[in-house]
Short mmCIF file of N, CA and C in Angstrom, two decimals:
data_model
loop_
_atom_site.label_atom_id
_atom_site.label_comp_id
_atom_site.label_asym_id
_atom_site.label_seq_id
_atom_site.Cartn_x
_atom_site.Cartn_y
_atom_site.Cartn_z
N ALA A 949 0.58 -1.09 -0.08
CA ALA A 949 -0.18 -0.20 0.18
C ALA A 949 0.79 1.23 -0.07
N GLU A 950 1.91 1.18 0.78
CA GLU A 950 2.95 2.48 0.73
C GLU A 950 3.47 2.69 -0.68
N ILE A 951 4.02 1.51 -1.42
CA ILE A 951 4.47 2.20 -2.47
C ILE A 951 3.48 2.03 -3.48
N GLU A 952 2.33 1.86 -3.27
CA GLU A 952 1.51 2.28 -4.17
C GLU A 952 1.05 3.89 -4.07
N ARG A 953 0.93 4.05 -2.96
CA ARG A 953 0.78 5.56 -2.79
C ARG A 953 1.90 6.43 -2.79
N GLU A 954 3.38 5.87 -2.63
CA GLU A 954 4.41 6.51 -3.54
C GLU A 954 4.26 6.95 -5.03
N ASN A 955 3.81 5.67 -5.53
CA ASN A 955 3.69 5.55 -7.03
C ASN A 955 2.52 6.68 -7.59
N ILE A 956 1.60 6.89 -7.05
CA ILE A 956 0.19 7.78 -7.22
C ILE A 956 0.79 9.15 -7.35
N GLN A 957 1.54 9.30 -6.01
CA GLN A 957 2.15 10.63 -5.73
C GLN A 957 2.94 11.01 -7.19
N VAL A 958 3.92 10.27 -7.47
CA VAL A 958 4.85 10.43 -8.43
C VAL A 958 4.08 10.77 -9.74
N GLN A 959 3.15 9.95 -10.06
CA GLN A 959 2.62 10.09 -11.11
C GLN A 959 1.64 11.59 -11.12
N THR A 960 1.04 11.99 -10.25
CA THR A 960 0.20 13.23 -9.86
C THR A 960 1.10 14.07 -10.34
N MET A 961 2.00 14.26 -9.81
CA MET A 961 3.29 15.19 -9.42
C MET A 961 3.81 15.27 -11.02
N ALA A 962 3.88 14.21 -11.87
CA ALA A 962 4.59 14.45 -12.97
C ALA A 962 3.33 15.07 -14.11
N GLY A 963 2.15 14.91 -13.53
CA GLY A 963 1.20 15.20 -14.24
C GLY A 963 1.35 16.80 -14.31
N ARG A 964 0.99 17.24 -13.10
CA ARG A 964 1.10 18.83 -12.91
C ARG A 964 2.06 19.44 -13.28
N ILE A 965 3.46 18.92 -13.45
CA ILE A 965 4.78 19.41 -14.09
C ILE A 965 4.39 19.57 -15.15
N GLU A 966 3.89 18.51 -16.07
CA GLU A 966 3.41 18.36 -17.86
C GLU A 966 2.39 19.61 -17.72
N LYS A 967 1.50 19.81 -17.24
CA LYS A 967 0.56 20.68 -17.46
C LYS A 967 0.80 21.79 -17.28
N ALA A 968 1.48 22.36 -16.30
CA ALA A 968 2.56 23.51 -16.37
C ALA A 968 3.10 23.47 -17.39
N ARG A 969 4.07 22.97 -17.76
CA ARG A 969 4.69 23.00 -19.25
C ARG A 969 4.27 23.41 -20.33
N GLN A 970 2.92 22.82 -20.30
CA GLN A 970 1.57 23.27 -21.49
C GLN A 970 1.32 24.60 -21.40
N GLY A 971 1.18 25.29 -20.07
CA GLY A 971 1.20 26.86 -19.92
C GLY A 971 -0.51 26.85 -19.51
N LYS A 972 -0.87 25.52 -19.14
CA LYS A 972 -2.25 25.27 -18.37
C LYS A 972 -2.35 25.60 -17.10
N TRP A 973 -3.43 26.09 -16.19
CA TRP A 973 -3.62 26.39 -15.04
C TRP A 973 -3.59 24.87 -14.30
N ASN A 974 -3.20 24.80 -13.26
CA ASN A 974 -2.88 23.28 -12.30
C ASN A 974 -3.98 23.31 -11.10
N GLY A 975 -4.83 24.47 -11.14
CA GLY A 975 -5.98 24.07 -10.33
C GLY A 975 -5.91 25.28 -9.17
N GLY A 976 -7.09 25.14 -8.56
CA GLY A 976 -7.07 26.16 -7.45
C GLY A 976 -7.72 27.50 -7.55
N PHE A 977 -8.26 28.43 -6.58
CA PHE A 977 -8.70 29.54 -7.21
C PHE A 977 -7.84 30.21 -8.26
N ALA A 978 -8.24 31.15 -9.40
CA ALA A 978 -8.08 31.88 -10.02
C ALA A 978 -7.25 33.01 -9.41
N PRO A 979 -6.14 33.57 -9.83
CA PRO A 979 -5.64 34.79 -9.52
C PRO A 979 -6.61 36.24 -9.53
N TYR A 980 -6.55 36.88 -8.77
CA TYR A 980 -7.19 38.02 -9.25
C TYR A 980 -6.80 38.87 -10.34
N GLY A 981 -8.15 39.13 -10.97
CA GLY A 981 -8.14 39.61 -12.46
C GLY A 981 -8.26 38.98 -13.77
N TYR A 982 -8.13 37.39 -13.16
CA TYR A 982 -8.91 36.36 -14.24
C TYR A 982 -9.90 35.65 -13.23
N ALA A 983 -10.58 35.01 -14.19
CA ALA A 983 -11.82 33.85 -14.14
C ALA A 983 -11.22 32.67 -14.82
N LEU A 984 -12.03 31.59 -13.91
CA LEU A 984 -11.53 30.26 -14.35
C LEU A 984 -12.99 29.80 -15.37
N LYS A 985 -12.61 29.64 -16.58
CA LYS A 985 -13.99 28.91 -17.57
C LYS A 985 -13.39 27.88 -18.26
N GLU A 986 -13.92 27.01 -17.66
CA GLU A 986 -13.74 25.60 -18.21
C GLU A 986 -12.35 25.12 -18.19
N GLY A 987 -11.86 25.64 -16.91
CA GLY A 987 -10.61 25.06 -16.44
C GLY A 987 -9.24 25.96 -17.19
N LYS A 988 -9.81 27.12 -18.04
CA LYS A 988 -8.74 28.07 -18.26
C LYS A 988 -8.93 29.59 -17.91
N LEU A 989 -7.77 30.16 -17.64
CA LEU A 989 -7.83 31.51 -17.30
C LEU A 989 -8.17 32.64 -18.20
N VAL A 990 -9.10 33.12 -18.05
CA VAL A 990 -9.59 34.25 -18.75
C VAL A 990 -9.87 35.32 -18.10
N ILE A 991 -9.37 36.50 -18.77
CA ILE A 991 -9.30 37.81 -17.95
C ILE A 991 -10.20 38.53 -17.79
N ASP A 992 -10.77 38.84 -16.50
CA ASP A 992 -11.69 39.50 -16.27
C ASP A 992 -11.42 41.36 -16.10
N GLU A 993 -12.07 41.72 -16.91
CA GLU A 993 -11.69 43.08 -17.40
C GLU A 993 -11.60 44.06 -16.01
N GLU A 994 -12.93 43.89 -15.26
CA GLU A 994 -12.96 44.63 -14.27
C GLU A 994 -11.94 44.42 -13.10
N GLU A 995 -11.56 43.37 -12.84
CA GLU A 995 -10.34 42.93 -11.79
C GLU A 995 -9.24 43.49 -12.72
N ALA A 996 -8.69 43.18 -13.80
CA ALA A 996 -7.74 43.09 -14.61
C ALA A 996 -7.01 44.80 -14.68
N GLU A 997 -8.34 45.66 -14.58
CA GLU A 997 -8.00 47.47 -14.63
C GLU A 997 -7.36 47.56 -13.45
N ILE A 998 -7.56 46.91 -12.22
CA ILE A 998 -7.06 47.34 -10.98
C ILE A 998 -5.45 46.78 -10.83
N ILE A 999 -5.22 45.23 -11.73
CA ILE A 999 -3.77 44.81 -12.05
C ILE A 999 -3.17 46.07 -12.37
N ARG A 1000 -3.70 46.30 -13.71
CA ARG A 1000 -2.62 47.33 -14.65
C ARG A 1000 -2.46 48.53 -13.60
N LEU A 1001 -3.37 49.05 -12.68
CA LEU A 1001 -3.31 50.25 -11.94
C LEU A 1001 -1.87 49.76 -10.76
N ILE A 1002 -2.23 48.77 -10.43
CA ILE A 1002 -1.25 48.36 -9.22
C ILE A 1002 0.26 48.50 -9.91
N TYR A 1003 0.46 47.75 -11.23
CA TYR A 1003 1.53 47.65 -11.70
C TYR A 1003 2.36 48.61 -12.35
N ASP A 1004 1.13 49.98 -13.05
CA ASP A 1004 1.59 51.29 -13.24
C ASP A 1004 2.02 51.93 -12.10
N LYS A 1005 1.51 52.14 -11.01
CA LYS A 1005 1.60 52.92 -10.00
C LYS A 1005 3.18 52.20 -9.42
N TYR A 1006 3.29 51.16 -9.15
CA TYR A 1006 4.33 50.48 -8.38
C TYR A 1006 5.78 51.17 -9.20
N THR A 1007 5.41 50.72 -10.84
CA THR A 1007 6.98 50.84 -11.34
C THR A 1007 7.49 51.97 -11.99
N ASN A 1008 6.15 52.96 -12.25
CA ASN A 1008 6.25 54.08 -12.68
C ASN A 1008 6.22 55.38 -11.70
N THR A 1009 5.79 55.27 -10.35
CA THR A 1009 5.79 56.06 -9.33
C THR A 1009 6.98 55.48 -8.28
N SER A 1010 7.39 56.76 -7.43
CA SER A 1010 8.13 56.45 -6.17
C SER A 1010 7.46 55.41 -4.98
N MET A 1011 6.02 55.21 -5.16
CA MET A 1011 5.51 54.30 -4.28
C MET A 1011 5.62 53.14 -4.48
N GLY A 1012 5.63 52.39 -2.90
CA GLY A 1012 5.99 51.11 -2.49
C GLY A 1012 4.63 50.37 -2.60
N ALA A 1013 4.47 49.28 -2.35
CA ALA A 1013 3.42 48.26 -2.01
C ALA A 1013 2.60 49.00 -1.11
N GLY A 1014 2.57 49.80 0.04
CA GLY A 1014 1.78 50.32 0.95
C GLY A 1014 1.33 51.19 0.61
N ALA A 1015 2.25 52.08 -0.16
CA ALA A 1015 1.31 53.43 -0.68
C ALA A 1015 0.63 53.12 -1.86
N VAL A 1016 0.65 52.29 -2.89
CA VAL A 1016 -0.12 51.53 -3.71
C VAL A 1016 -1.48 51.10 -3.25
N ALA A 1017 -1.62 50.35 -1.92
CA ALA A 1017 -2.61 50.04 -1.58
C ALA A 1017 -3.40 50.91 -0.71
N LYS A 1018 -2.87 51.81 -0.26
CA LYS A 1018 -3.44 53.17 0.34
C LYS A 1018 -4.00 53.90 -0.94
N TRP A 1019 -3.32 54.13 -1.77
CA TRP A 1019 -3.89 54.93 -3.09
C TRP A 1019 -4.98 54.41 -3.46
N LEU A 1020 -5.19 53.11 -3.95
CA LEU A 1020 -6.35 52.38 -4.20
C LEU A 1020 -7.53 52.41 -3.28
N ASN A 1021 -7.38 52.18 -2.18
CA ASN A 1021 -8.55 52.57 -1.17
C ASN A 1021 -8.54 53.82 -1.27
N SER A 1022 -7.77 54.86 -1.00
CA SER A 1022 -8.09 56.27 -1.08
C SER A 1022 -8.74 57.06 -2.60
N HIS A 1023 -8.73 56.35 -3.35
CA HIS A 1023 -9.57 56.53 -4.83
C HIS A 1023 -10.21 55.85 -4.91
N GLY A 1024 -11.11 55.47 -4.08
CA GLY A 1024 -12.39 54.55 -3.72
C GLY A 1024 -12.53 53.44 -5.10
N TYR A 1025 -11.16 52.56 -5.08
CA TYR A 1025 -11.27 51.12 -5.42
C TYR A 1025 -11.59 50.06 -4.76
N LYS A 1026 -12.43 49.05 -5.05
CA LYS A 1026 -12.86 48.06 -3.88
C LYS A 1026 -12.52 47.27 -4.37
N LYS A 1027 -12.09 46.33 -3.54
CA LYS A 1027 -11.74 44.57 -4.49
C LYS A 1027 -12.71 43.86 -4.40
N LYS A 1028 -12.80 43.19 -5.45
CA LYS A 1028 -14.08 42.39 -5.56
C LYS A 1028 -13.83 41.28 -4.69
N LEU A 1029 -14.76 40.61 -3.64
CA LEU A 1029 -14.94 39.68 -3.07
C LEU A 1029 -14.95 38.40 -3.89
N ARG A 1030 -14.37 37.35 -3.54
CA ARG A 1030 -14.12 35.98 -4.03
C ARG A 1030 -14.30 35.00 -3.26
N GLN A 1031 -13.92 33.82 -3.87
CA GLN A 1031 -14.15 32.54 -2.92
C GLN A 1031 -13.84 32.68 -1.88
N ASN A 1032 -12.41 33.32 -1.31
CA ASN A 1032 -12.10 32.96 0.18
C ASN A 1032 -11.39 34.68 0.56
N GLY A 1033 -12.10 35.61 -0.07
CA GLY A 1033 -12.01 36.69 0.90
C GLY A 1033 -13.33 37.40 1.39
N THR A 1034 -12.73 38.21 2.06
CA THR A 1034 -13.58 38.55 3.60
C THR A 1034 -13.80 40.40 3.68
N VAL A 1035 -12.44 40.74 2.97
CA VAL A 1035 -12.45 42.10 2.97
C VAL A 1035 -12.13 42.87 1.81
N ASN A 1036 -12.86 43.97 1.41
CA ASN A 1036 -12.61 44.21 0.00
C ASN A 1036 -11.87 45.70 -0.08
N LEU A 1037 -10.93 45.60 0.69
CA LEU A 1037 -9.86 46.57 0.70
C LEU A 1037 -8.83 46.44 0.47
N PHE A 1038 -7.83 47.01 -0.19
CA PHE A 1038 -6.37 46.44 -0.88
C PHE A 1038 -5.65 46.78 0.61
N SER A 1039 -4.49 45.48 0.54
CA SER A 1039 -3.46 45.75 1.52
C SER A 1039 -2.02 45.97 0.61
N ALA A 1040 -1.40 45.68 1.75
CA ALA A 1040 0.20 45.96 1.35
C ALA A 1040 0.69 44.53 0.60
N HIS A 1041 0.06 43.71 1.55
CA HIS A 1041 0.30 42.11 1.24
C HIS A 1041 -0.25 41.66 -0.08
N PHE A 1042 -1.61 42.02 -0.48
CA PHE A 1042 -2.04 41.70 -1.49
C PHE A 1042 -1.44 42.43 -2.63
N VAL A 1043 -1.13 43.80 -2.41
CA VAL A 1043 -0.30 44.22 -3.42
C VAL A 1043 1.47 43.56 -4.14
N VAL A 1044 1.76 43.23 -2.99
CA VAL A 1044 3.04 42.12 -3.26
C VAL A 1044 2.86 41.17 -3.77
N GLY A 1045 1.75 40.31 -3.31
CA GLY A 1045 1.05 39.13 -4.23
C GLY A 1045 1.12 39.38 -5.53
N VAL A 1046 0.58 40.38 -5.91
CA VAL A 1046 0.16 40.71 -7.48
C VAL A 1046 1.63 40.55 -8.00
N LEU A 1047 2.42 41.71 -7.35
CA LEU A 1047 3.64 42.07 -8.57
C LEU A 1047 4.78 40.92 -8.25
N ASP A 1048 4.59 40.05 -7.34
CA ASP A 1048 5.51 38.63 -7.45
C ASP A 1048 4.84 37.69 -8.08
N ASN A 1049 3.47 37.68 -8.91
CA ASN A 1049 2.82 36.29 -9.52
C ASN A 1049 3.65 36.84 -11.10
N PRO A 1050 3.91 35.71 -11.67
CA PRO A 1050 4.42 35.99 -12.90
C PRO A 1050 3.07 35.46 -14.23
N VAL A 1051 1.70 35.02 -13.26
CA VAL A 1051 0.82 35.00 -14.17
C VAL A 1051 0.31 35.95 -14.90
N TYR A 1052 0.57 37.10 -14.33
CA TYR A 1052 -0.16 38.35 -14.93
C TYR A 1052 0.90 38.57 -16.05
N CYS A 1053 1.85 38.46 -16.46
CA CYS A 1053 2.77 38.78 -17.66
C CYS A 1053 2.32 37.59 -18.56
N GLY A 1054 1.35 36.48 -18.61
CA GLY A 1054 1.22 35.21 -19.38
C GLY A 1054 2.26 34.16 -19.01
N LYS A 1055 2.63 34.09 -17.97
CA LYS A 1055 3.34 32.70 -17.04
C LYS A 1055 2.62 32.04 -16.88
N ILE A 1056 3.27 30.74 -16.40
CA ILE A 1056 2.17 29.78 -15.50
C ILE A 1056 4.03 29.42 -14.39
N ALA A 1057 3.97 29.43 -13.36
CA ALA A 1057 4.82 29.20 -12.31
C ALA A 1057 4.44 27.72 -11.89
N TYR A 1058 5.67 26.91 -11.55
CA TYR A 1058 5.34 25.77 -10.62
C TYR A 1058 6.09 25.44 -9.74
N GLY A 1059 6.08 25.34 -8.39
CA GLY A 1059 6.87 24.82 -7.67
C GLY A 1059 7.42 26.49 -6.86
N ARG A 1060 6.35 27.29 -6.50
CA ARG A 1060 6.48 28.61 -5.99
C ARG A 1060 6.49 28.43 -4.43
N ARG A 1061 5.76 27.40 -4.19
CA ARG A 1061 5.18 27.03 -2.44
C ARG A 1061 5.85 25.64 -2.47
N LYS A 1062 6.14 25.00 -1.45
CA LYS A 1062 6.43 23.60 -1.13
C LYS A 1062 5.96 23.48 0.17
N SER A 1063 5.34 22.23 0.35
CA SER A 1063 4.96 21.66 1.80
C SER A 1063 5.81 21.18 2.54
N GLU A 1064 6.48 21.63 3.44
CA GLU A 1064 7.65 21.14 4.30
C GLU A 1064 7.01 20.64 5.61
N LYS A 1065 7.33 19.65 6.02
CA LYS A 1065 7.03 18.75 7.61
C LYS A 1065 7.80 19.78 8.79
N ILE A 1066 6.79 20.04 9.92
CA ILE A 1066 7.52 21.04 10.59
C ILE A 1066 8.16 19.80 11.52
N GLU A 1067 9.31 20.12 11.69
CA GLU A 1067 10.63 19.26 12.49
C GLU A 1067 10.16 19.22 14.15
N GLY A 1068 9.89 18.00 14.50
CA GLY A 1068 9.49 17.90 15.98
C GLY A 1068 8.21 17.70 16.11
N LYS A 1069 7.13 17.79 14.95
CA LYS A 1069 5.96 17.52 15.00
C LYS A 1069 5.82 16.46 14.11
N ARG A 1070 4.48 15.80 14.45
CA ARG A 1070 3.80 14.70 13.91
C ARG A 1070 2.76 15.11 12.86
N ASN A 1071 2.69 14.88 11.91
CA ASN A 1071 1.73 15.05 10.39
C ASN A 1071 1.45 16.54 10.62
N GLU A 1072 2.36 17.10 10.68
CA GLU A 1072 1.93 18.85 10.60
C GLU A 1072 3.07 19.31 9.86
N TYR A 1073 2.40 20.18 8.87
CA TYR A 1073 3.27 20.70 7.64
C TYR A 1073 2.80 22.11 7.62
N HIS A 1074 3.96 23.07 6.70
CA HIS A 1074 3.47 24.24 6.57
C HIS A 1074 4.10 24.80 5.18
N MET A 1075 3.52 25.83 3.97
CA MET A 1075 3.89 26.11 3.02
C MET A 1075 5.02 26.95 3.53
N VAL A 1076 6.11 26.62 2.13
CA VAL A 1076 7.29 27.37 2.38
C VAL A 1076 7.53 28.24 0.76
N LYS A 1077 7.96 29.49 0.91
CA LYS A 1077 8.21 29.77 -0.55
C LYS A 1077 9.60 29.43 -1.00
N GLN A 1078 9.58 28.90 -2.10
CA GLN A 1078 10.73 28.76 -2.79
C GLN A 1078 11.34 30.11 -3.62
N LYS A 1079 12.98 30.17 -3.57
CA LYS A 1079 13.38 31.28 -4.23
C LYS A 1079 13.47 31.05 -5.83
N LYS A 1080 13.85 29.53 -6.02
CA LYS A 1080 14.08 29.17 -7.10
C LYS A 1080 12.88 28.35 -7.92
N PHE A 1081 12.03 28.32 -8.65
CA PHE A 1081 10.84 27.70 -9.43
C PHE A 1081 11.33 27.81 -10.81
N ASN A 1082 10.31 26.78 -11.57
CA ASN A 1082 9.83 27.03 -12.73
C ASN A 1082 8.76 27.76 -13.54
N VAL A 1083 9.33 28.32 -14.38
CA VAL A 1083 8.34 29.50 -15.11
C VAL A 1083 7.99 28.88 -16.70
N TYR A 1084 6.94 28.55 -16.98
CA TYR A 1084 6.50 28.55 -18.40
C TYR A 1084 5.79 29.60 -19.03
N ASP A 1085 5.81 29.30 -20.70
CA ASP A 1085 4.82 30.34 -20.90
C ASP A 1085 3.55 29.91 -20.84
N GLY A 1086 2.46 30.71 -20.56
CA GLY A 1086 1.06 30.11 -20.16
C GLY A 1086 0.27 30.27 -21.50
N ALA A 1087 -1.16 29.59 -21.49
CA ALA A 1087 -1.62 29.57 -22.64
C ALA A 1087 -2.83 30.39 -22.20
N HIS A 1088 -2.74 31.25 -21.34
CA HIS A 1088 -3.66 32.57 -21.11
C HIS A 1088 -3.09 33.76 -21.33
N GLU A 1089 -4.14 34.93 -21.67
CA GLU A 1089 -3.63 35.89 -22.07
C GLU A 1089 -2.74 36.70 -20.83
N ALA A 1090 -1.93 37.84 -21.33
CA ALA A 1090 -1.13 38.47 -20.03
C ALA A 1090 -2.06 39.87 -19.74
N ILE A 1091 -2.04 39.90 -18.66
CA ILE A 1091 -2.99 41.46 -18.15
C ILE A 1091 -1.45 42.96 -18.35
N VAL A 1092 -0.30 42.17 -17.72
CA VAL A 1092 0.53 43.59 -18.26
C VAL A 1092 1.80 42.69 -18.84
N SER A 1093 2.74 43.87 -19.55
CA SER A 1093 3.45 43.29 -20.20
C SER A 1093 4.77 42.83 -19.66
N GLU A 1094 5.63 41.79 -20.24
CA GLU A 1094 6.76 40.83 -19.75
C GLU A 1094 7.73 42.45 -19.30
N ALA A 1095 7.90 43.23 -19.95
CA ALA A 1095 9.00 44.40 -19.54
C ALA A 1095 8.14 44.92 -18.05
N MET A 1096 7.10 45.30 -18.17
CA MET A 1096 6.37 45.98 -16.93
C MET A 1096 6.74 44.62 -16.05
N TYR A 1097 6.49 43.69 -15.90
CA TYR A 1097 6.70 42.45 -14.65
C TYR A 1097 8.31 42.65 -14.39
N GLU A 1098 9.01 42.74 -15.51
CA GLU A 1098 10.34 43.00 -15.02
C GLU A 1098 10.80 43.87 -14.49
N ALA A 1099 10.18 44.92 -14.72
CA ALA A 1099 10.41 46.37 -14.08
C ALA A 1099 10.05 46.35 -12.67
N ALA A 1100 9.13 45.78 -12.47
CA ALA A 1100 8.59 45.50 -11.16
C ALA A 1100 9.24 44.83 -10.17
N GLN A 1101 10.04 43.28 -10.72
CA GLN A 1101 10.69 42.80 -10.24
C GLN A 1101 11.99 43.28 -9.43
N ALA A 1102 12.69 44.10 -10.59
CA ALA A 1102 13.90 44.69 -10.18
C ALA A 1102 13.70 45.62 -8.85
N LYS A 1103 12.41 46.52 -9.26
CA LYS A 1103 12.27 47.56 -8.18
C LYS A 1103 12.05 46.91 -6.61
N ARG A 1104 11.49 45.63 -6.97
CA ARG A 1104 11.24 44.96 -5.72
C ARG A 1104 12.65 44.06 -5.28
N ALA A 1105 13.08 43.88 -5.94
CA ALA A 1105 14.56 43.67 -5.39
C ALA A 1105 15.83 44.43 -4.81
N VAL A 1106 15.40 45.42 -5.17
CA VAL A 1106 15.99 46.91 -4.84
C VAL A 1106 15.47 47.42 -3.32
N HIS A 1107 14.12 47.38 -3.14
CA HIS A 1107 13.46 47.83 -2.24
C HIS A 1107 12.73 46.94 -1.15
N SER A 1108 12.70 45.86 -1.42
CA SER A 1108 12.27 44.98 -0.49
C SER A 1108 13.27 44.11 -0.01
N VAL A 1109 13.73 44.78 1.22
CA VAL A 1109 14.61 44.17 2.29
C VAL A 1109 14.10 43.64 3.73
N LYS A 1110 14.41 42.40 3.75
CA LYS A 1110 13.63 41.75 5.09
C LYS A 1110 14.76 42.50 6.28
N PHE A 1111 13.94 42.83 7.22
CA PHE A 1111 15.04 43.35 8.11
C PHE A 1111 15.07 42.01 9.66
N GLU A 1112 15.77 41.47 10.07
CA GLU A 1112 16.20 40.64 10.91
C GLU A 1112 15.66 41.36 12.04
N LYS A 1113 14.85 40.29 12.83
CA LYS A 1113 14.70 40.47 14.35
C LYS A 1113 15.99 41.14 15.20
N VAL A 1114 15.74 42.10 15.88
CA VAL A 1114 17.06 42.51 16.81
C VAL A 1114 16.88 41.80 18.45
N HIS A 1115 15.34 42.01 18.57
CA HIS A 1115 15.04 41.64 20.10
C HIS A 1115 14.64 40.09 20.07
N SER A 1116 14.90 39.33 20.63
CA SER A 1116 14.21 38.01 21.02
C SER A 1116 12.70 38.26 21.72
N LEU A 1117 11.66 37.60 21.49
CA LEU A 1117 10.20 37.52 22.26
C LEU A 1117 10.69 36.92 23.37
N ASP A 1118 11.70 35.95 23.58
CA ASP A 1118 11.53 35.19 24.86
C ASP A 1118 12.85 35.97 25.80
N HIS A 1119 13.29 37.14 25.44
CA HIS A 1119 14.46 37.44 26.64
C HIS A 1119 13.73 38.20 27.85
N GLU A 1120 12.43 38.51 27.89
CA GLU A 1120 11.97 39.44 28.80
C GLU A 1120 11.55 38.21 29.95
#
């Protein structure tokens, strides 16, 4: 049974990789700006306009992700509530997620997140973002140009610095 389970897992993962290689959506909710129609990503123009605004404001101004989110909220833009959403306001986290997602320039990424076992715990896993992952040409239409996406990535590389914790929460 264990060998059969591993065999099924290997075949499933190979199928997902091949689907990504063909540029097809691999499942889950459609990213903001797209709708799923018969398993294919189709641009939702109402949401796509906001995606274009996010990329435009981020790459062509001195605004950061937080400032872009604040600008969208202050100018009356509301996020359309979707399957897993509860808040119709934009956040810096949402903006960063949009900027880091290659699906918006017509690509499909495979292996961006990986489920890893939590050490010392039994049957507990958490998702870990991967620095290196495969990117394939998508079968869907891009919302922003590849040049715009690359410009956003270049700005993110310069400005998104993760600060290390200075004080331990356990020291008190």
